[in-house]
Short mmCIF file of C-alpha atoms in Angstrom, two decimals:
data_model
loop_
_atom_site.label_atom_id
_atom_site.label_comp_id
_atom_site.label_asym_id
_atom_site.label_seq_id
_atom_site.Cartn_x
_atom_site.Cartn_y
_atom_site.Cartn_z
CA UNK A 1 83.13 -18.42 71.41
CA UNK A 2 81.94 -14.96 70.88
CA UNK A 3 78.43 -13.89 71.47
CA UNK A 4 76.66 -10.88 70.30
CA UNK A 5 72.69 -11.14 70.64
CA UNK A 6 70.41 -8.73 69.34
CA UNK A 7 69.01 -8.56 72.61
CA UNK A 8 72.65 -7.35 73.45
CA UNK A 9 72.56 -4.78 70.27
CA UNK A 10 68.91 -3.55 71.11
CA UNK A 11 70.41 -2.72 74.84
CA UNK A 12 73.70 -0.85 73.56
CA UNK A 13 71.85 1.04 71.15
CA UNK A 14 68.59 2.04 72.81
CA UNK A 15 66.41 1.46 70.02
CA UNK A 16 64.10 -0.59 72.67
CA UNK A 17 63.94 2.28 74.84
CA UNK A 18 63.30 5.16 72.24
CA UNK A 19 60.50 2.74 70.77
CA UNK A 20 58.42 2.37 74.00
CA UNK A 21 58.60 6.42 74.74
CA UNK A 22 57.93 7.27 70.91
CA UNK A 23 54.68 4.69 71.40
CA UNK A 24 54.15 6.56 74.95
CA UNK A 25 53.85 9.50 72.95
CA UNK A 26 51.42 8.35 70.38
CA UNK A 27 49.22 7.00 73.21
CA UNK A 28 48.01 11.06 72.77
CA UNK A 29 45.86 9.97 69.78
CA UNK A 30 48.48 9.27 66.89
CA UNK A 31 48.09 5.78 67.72
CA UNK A 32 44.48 5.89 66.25
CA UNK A 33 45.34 7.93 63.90
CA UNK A 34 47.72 6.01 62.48
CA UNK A 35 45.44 2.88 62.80
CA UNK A 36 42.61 3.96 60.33
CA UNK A 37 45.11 4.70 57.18
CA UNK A 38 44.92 1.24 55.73
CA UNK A 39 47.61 -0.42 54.34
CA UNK A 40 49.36 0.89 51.12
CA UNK A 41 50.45 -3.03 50.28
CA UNK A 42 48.05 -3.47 47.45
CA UNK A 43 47.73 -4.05 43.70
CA UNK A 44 43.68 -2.46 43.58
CA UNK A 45 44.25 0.84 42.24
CA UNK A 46 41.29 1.82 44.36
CA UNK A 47 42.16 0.71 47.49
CA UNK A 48 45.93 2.37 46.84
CA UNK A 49 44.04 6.00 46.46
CA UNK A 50 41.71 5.10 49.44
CA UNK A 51 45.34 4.78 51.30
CA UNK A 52 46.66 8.26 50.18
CA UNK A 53 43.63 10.04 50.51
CA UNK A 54 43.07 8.96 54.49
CA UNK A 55 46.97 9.54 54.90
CA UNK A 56 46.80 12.98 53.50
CA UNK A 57 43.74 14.18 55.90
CA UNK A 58 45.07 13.81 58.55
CA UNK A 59 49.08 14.45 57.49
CA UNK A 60 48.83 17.93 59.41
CA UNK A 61 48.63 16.25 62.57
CA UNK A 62 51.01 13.56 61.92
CA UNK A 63 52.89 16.70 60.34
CA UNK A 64 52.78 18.48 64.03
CA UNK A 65 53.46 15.26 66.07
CA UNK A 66 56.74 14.04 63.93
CA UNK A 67 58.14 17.50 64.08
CA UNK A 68 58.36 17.42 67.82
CA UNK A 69 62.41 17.61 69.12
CA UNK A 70 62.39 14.57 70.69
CA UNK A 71 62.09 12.46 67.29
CA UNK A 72 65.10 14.06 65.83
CA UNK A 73 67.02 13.55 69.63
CA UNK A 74 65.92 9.60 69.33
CA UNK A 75 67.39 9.16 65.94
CA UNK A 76 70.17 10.61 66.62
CA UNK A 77 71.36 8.77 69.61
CA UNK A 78 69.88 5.80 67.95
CA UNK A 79 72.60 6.26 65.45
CA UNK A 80 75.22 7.30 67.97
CA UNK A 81 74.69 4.16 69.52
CA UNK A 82 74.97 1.64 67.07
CA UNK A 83 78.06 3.27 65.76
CA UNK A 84 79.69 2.89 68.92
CA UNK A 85 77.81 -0.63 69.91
CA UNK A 86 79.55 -1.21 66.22
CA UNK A 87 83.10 -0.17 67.04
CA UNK A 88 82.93 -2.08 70.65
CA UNK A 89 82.29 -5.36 68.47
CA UNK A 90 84.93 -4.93 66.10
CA UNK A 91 87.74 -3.95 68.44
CA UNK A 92 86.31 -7.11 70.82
CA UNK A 93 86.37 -9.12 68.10
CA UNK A 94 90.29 -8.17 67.05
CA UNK A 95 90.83 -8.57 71.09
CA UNK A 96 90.10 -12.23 70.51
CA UNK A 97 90.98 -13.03 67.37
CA UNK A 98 93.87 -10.80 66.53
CA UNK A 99 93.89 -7.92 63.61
CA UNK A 100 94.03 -11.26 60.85
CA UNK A 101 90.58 -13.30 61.11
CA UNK A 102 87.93 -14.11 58.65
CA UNK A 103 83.55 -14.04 59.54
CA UNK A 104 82.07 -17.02 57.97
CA UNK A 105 78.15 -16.68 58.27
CA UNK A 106 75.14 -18.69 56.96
CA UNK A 107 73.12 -16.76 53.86
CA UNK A 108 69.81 -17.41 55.72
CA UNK A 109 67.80 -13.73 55.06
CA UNK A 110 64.19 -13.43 56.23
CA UNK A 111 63.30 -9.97 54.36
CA UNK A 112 59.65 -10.10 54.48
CA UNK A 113 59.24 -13.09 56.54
CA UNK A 114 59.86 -11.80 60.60
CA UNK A 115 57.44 -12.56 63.16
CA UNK A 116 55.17 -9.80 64.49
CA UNK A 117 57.18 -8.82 67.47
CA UNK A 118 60.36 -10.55 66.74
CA UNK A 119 63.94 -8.56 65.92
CA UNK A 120 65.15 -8.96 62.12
CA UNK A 121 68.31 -10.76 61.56
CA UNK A 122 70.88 -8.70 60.66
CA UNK A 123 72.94 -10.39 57.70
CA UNK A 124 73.56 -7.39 55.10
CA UNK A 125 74.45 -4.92 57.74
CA UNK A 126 76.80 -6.91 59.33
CA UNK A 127 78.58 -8.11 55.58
CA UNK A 128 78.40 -3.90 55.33
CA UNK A 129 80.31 -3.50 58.99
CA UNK A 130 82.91 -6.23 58.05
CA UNK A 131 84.43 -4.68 54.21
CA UNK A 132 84.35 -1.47 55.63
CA UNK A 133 86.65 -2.49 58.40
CA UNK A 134 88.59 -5.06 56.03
CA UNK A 135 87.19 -8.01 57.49
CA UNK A 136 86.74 -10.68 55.22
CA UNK A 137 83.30 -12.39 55.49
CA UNK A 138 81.71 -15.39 53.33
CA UNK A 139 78.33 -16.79 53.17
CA UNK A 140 77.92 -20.18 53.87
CA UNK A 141 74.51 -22.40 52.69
CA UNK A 142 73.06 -23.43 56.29
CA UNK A 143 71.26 -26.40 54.88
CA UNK A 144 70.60 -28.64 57.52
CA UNK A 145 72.76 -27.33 59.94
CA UNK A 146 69.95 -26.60 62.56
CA UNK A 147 69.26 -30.40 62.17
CA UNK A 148 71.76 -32.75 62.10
CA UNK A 149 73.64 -33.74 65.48
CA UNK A 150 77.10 -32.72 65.30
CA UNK A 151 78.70 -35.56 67.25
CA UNK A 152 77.22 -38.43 65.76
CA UNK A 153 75.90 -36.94 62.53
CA UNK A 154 72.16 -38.10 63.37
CA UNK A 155 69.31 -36.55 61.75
CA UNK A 156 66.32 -34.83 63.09
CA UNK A 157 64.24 -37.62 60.99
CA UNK A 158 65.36 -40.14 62.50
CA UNK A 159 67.32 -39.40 65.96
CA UNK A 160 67.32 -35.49 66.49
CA UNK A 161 63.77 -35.00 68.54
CA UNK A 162 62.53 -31.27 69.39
CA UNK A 163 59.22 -29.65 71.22
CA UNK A 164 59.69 -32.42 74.39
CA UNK A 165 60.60 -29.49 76.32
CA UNK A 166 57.84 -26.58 77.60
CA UNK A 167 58.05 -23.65 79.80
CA UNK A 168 55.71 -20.37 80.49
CA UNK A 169 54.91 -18.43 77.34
CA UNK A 170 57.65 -15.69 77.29
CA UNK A 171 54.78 -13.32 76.81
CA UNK A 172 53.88 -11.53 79.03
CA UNK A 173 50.27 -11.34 78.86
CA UNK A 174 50.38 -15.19 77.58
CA UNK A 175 52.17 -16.34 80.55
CA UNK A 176 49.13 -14.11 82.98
CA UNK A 177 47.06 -16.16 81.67
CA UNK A 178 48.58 -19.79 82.16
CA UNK A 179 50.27 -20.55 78.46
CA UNK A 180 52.72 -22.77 77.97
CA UNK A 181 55.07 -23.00 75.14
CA UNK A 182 57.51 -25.56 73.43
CA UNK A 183 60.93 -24.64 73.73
CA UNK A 184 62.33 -24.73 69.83
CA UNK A 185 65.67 -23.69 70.65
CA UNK A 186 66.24 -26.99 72.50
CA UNK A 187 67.21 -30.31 70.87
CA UNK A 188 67.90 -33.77 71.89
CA UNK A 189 69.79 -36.48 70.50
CA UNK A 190 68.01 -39.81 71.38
CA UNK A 191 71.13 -41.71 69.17
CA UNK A 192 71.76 -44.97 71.39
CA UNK A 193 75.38 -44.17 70.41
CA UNK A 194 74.91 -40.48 70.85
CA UNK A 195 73.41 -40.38 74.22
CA UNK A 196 75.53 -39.99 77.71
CA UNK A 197 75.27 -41.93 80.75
CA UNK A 198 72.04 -40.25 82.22
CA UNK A 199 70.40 -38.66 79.61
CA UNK A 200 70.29 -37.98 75.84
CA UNK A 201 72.79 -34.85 74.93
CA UNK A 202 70.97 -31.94 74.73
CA UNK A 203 72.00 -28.93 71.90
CA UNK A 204 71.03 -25.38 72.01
CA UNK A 205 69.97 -24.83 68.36
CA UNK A 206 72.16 -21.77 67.56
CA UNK A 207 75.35 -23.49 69.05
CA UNK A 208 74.56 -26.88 66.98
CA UNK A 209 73.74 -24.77 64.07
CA UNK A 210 77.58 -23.02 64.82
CA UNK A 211 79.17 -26.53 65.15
CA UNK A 212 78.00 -27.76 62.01
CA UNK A 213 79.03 -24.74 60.32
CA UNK A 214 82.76 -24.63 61.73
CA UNK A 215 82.60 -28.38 60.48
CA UNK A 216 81.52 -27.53 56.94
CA UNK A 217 84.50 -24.84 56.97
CA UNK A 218 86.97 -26.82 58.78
CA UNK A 219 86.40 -29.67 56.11
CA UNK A 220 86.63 -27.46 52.66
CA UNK A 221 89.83 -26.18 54.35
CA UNK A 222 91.18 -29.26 54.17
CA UNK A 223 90.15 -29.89 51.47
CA UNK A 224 87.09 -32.43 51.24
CA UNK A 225 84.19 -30.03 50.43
CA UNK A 226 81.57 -30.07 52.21
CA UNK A 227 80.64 -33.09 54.30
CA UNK A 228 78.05 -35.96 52.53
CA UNK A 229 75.44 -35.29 55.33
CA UNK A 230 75.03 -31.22 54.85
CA UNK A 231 74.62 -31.21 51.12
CA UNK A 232 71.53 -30.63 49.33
CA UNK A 233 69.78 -34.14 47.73
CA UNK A 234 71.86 -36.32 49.77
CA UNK A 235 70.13 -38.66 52.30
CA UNK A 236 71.11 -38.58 55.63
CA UNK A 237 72.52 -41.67 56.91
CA UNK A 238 72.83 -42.20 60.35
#
């Protein structure tokens, strides 16, 4: 199995690092600058001209700050990076899997729907990377895939439990002050027939999710469509 994390792309690219020094430089008094133009999301005529008119008094500083060097010297490397971070994944990928392979990847997109603090998914710009270096790539529906137990099939209604696990918040500031949280990426299988000898068998979300999918795949190769239990309006039976 190959992994490639976006914690992985953030580090190869430097988009992490650039962010925190471009925010160390707003610390200078962009930062509340920036913080009184209200948003520019809005239907209300009104409150759309309230937007441009506090954007455009104070657009000569902004003007002065965005013009500095370093900007242009982030972006650039930012983009240096990624193409190269870019390349390394295609030729590691072709290492692997030879110069004849195809990318099979679910059609989840969550434009509009990421988490304050959390890293996009990246599904269009990888679909981009692959046709332009002749990979061929297919989207695959990843209904229930996060939820169904690939070894015995069992369902997260009726065998497939999650949240039994906790740990320190992976804030920062969160975990300073005590928090726990549930661990989502973690699931169990409490199938009699699933479990092993000492415990129930424990998934990783993204690697069940992967299983399932190579299943769906591996069965429309040969040519049974996709399995009863991963198609939409069918009851899971387990």
């Amino acid at each position: 199995m190959h992994y490639h994390t976006a914690n992985q792309r953030a580090v190869e690219t430097g988009s992490r690092r650039f962010a925190k020094e471009r925010q160390r430089m707003k610390a200078g008094g962009i930062d509340l600058i920036e913080s009184r133009i209200p948003s520019h999301k809005t239907m209300n005529l009104i409150d759309f001209m309230r937007y441009l008119l506090v954007r455009r008094t104070d657009w000569d500083r902004r003007k002065e700050f965005y013009s500095h060097p370093a900007h242009t010297r982030w972006k650039w490397h930012a983009f240096i990076n990624r193409q190269k971070s870019e390349s390394d994944l295609i030729s590691n990928m072709r290492n692997k899997y030879g110069d004849n392979f195809t990318v099979v990847m679910g059609d989840w997109s969550d434009a509009g729907r990421t988490a304050r603090f959390q890293t996009s998914s990246k599904t269009k710009g990888w679909r981009t990377l692959f046709k332009r270096n002749r990979i061929n790539c297919f989207l695959l529906d990843e209904y229930k895939t996060s939820s169904v137990c690939p070894h015995c099939l069992a369902s997260s209604a009726d065998f497939l439990e999650k949240g039994f696990k906790t740990r320190p918040h992976s804030r920062p500031w969160r975990r300073r002050e005590g928090k726990i949280e549930k661990v989502h990426g973690l699931l169990g299988c409490t199938n009699p027939n699933c479990q092993q000898a000492w415990t129930m068998r424990y998934w990783n979300r993204d690697t069940l999710s992967t299983c399932n999918m190579l299943m769906i795949v591996q069965s429309m190769l040969d040519g049974h469509g996709r399995p009863e239990v991963f198609r939409r309006g069918v009851p899971v039976v387990a």
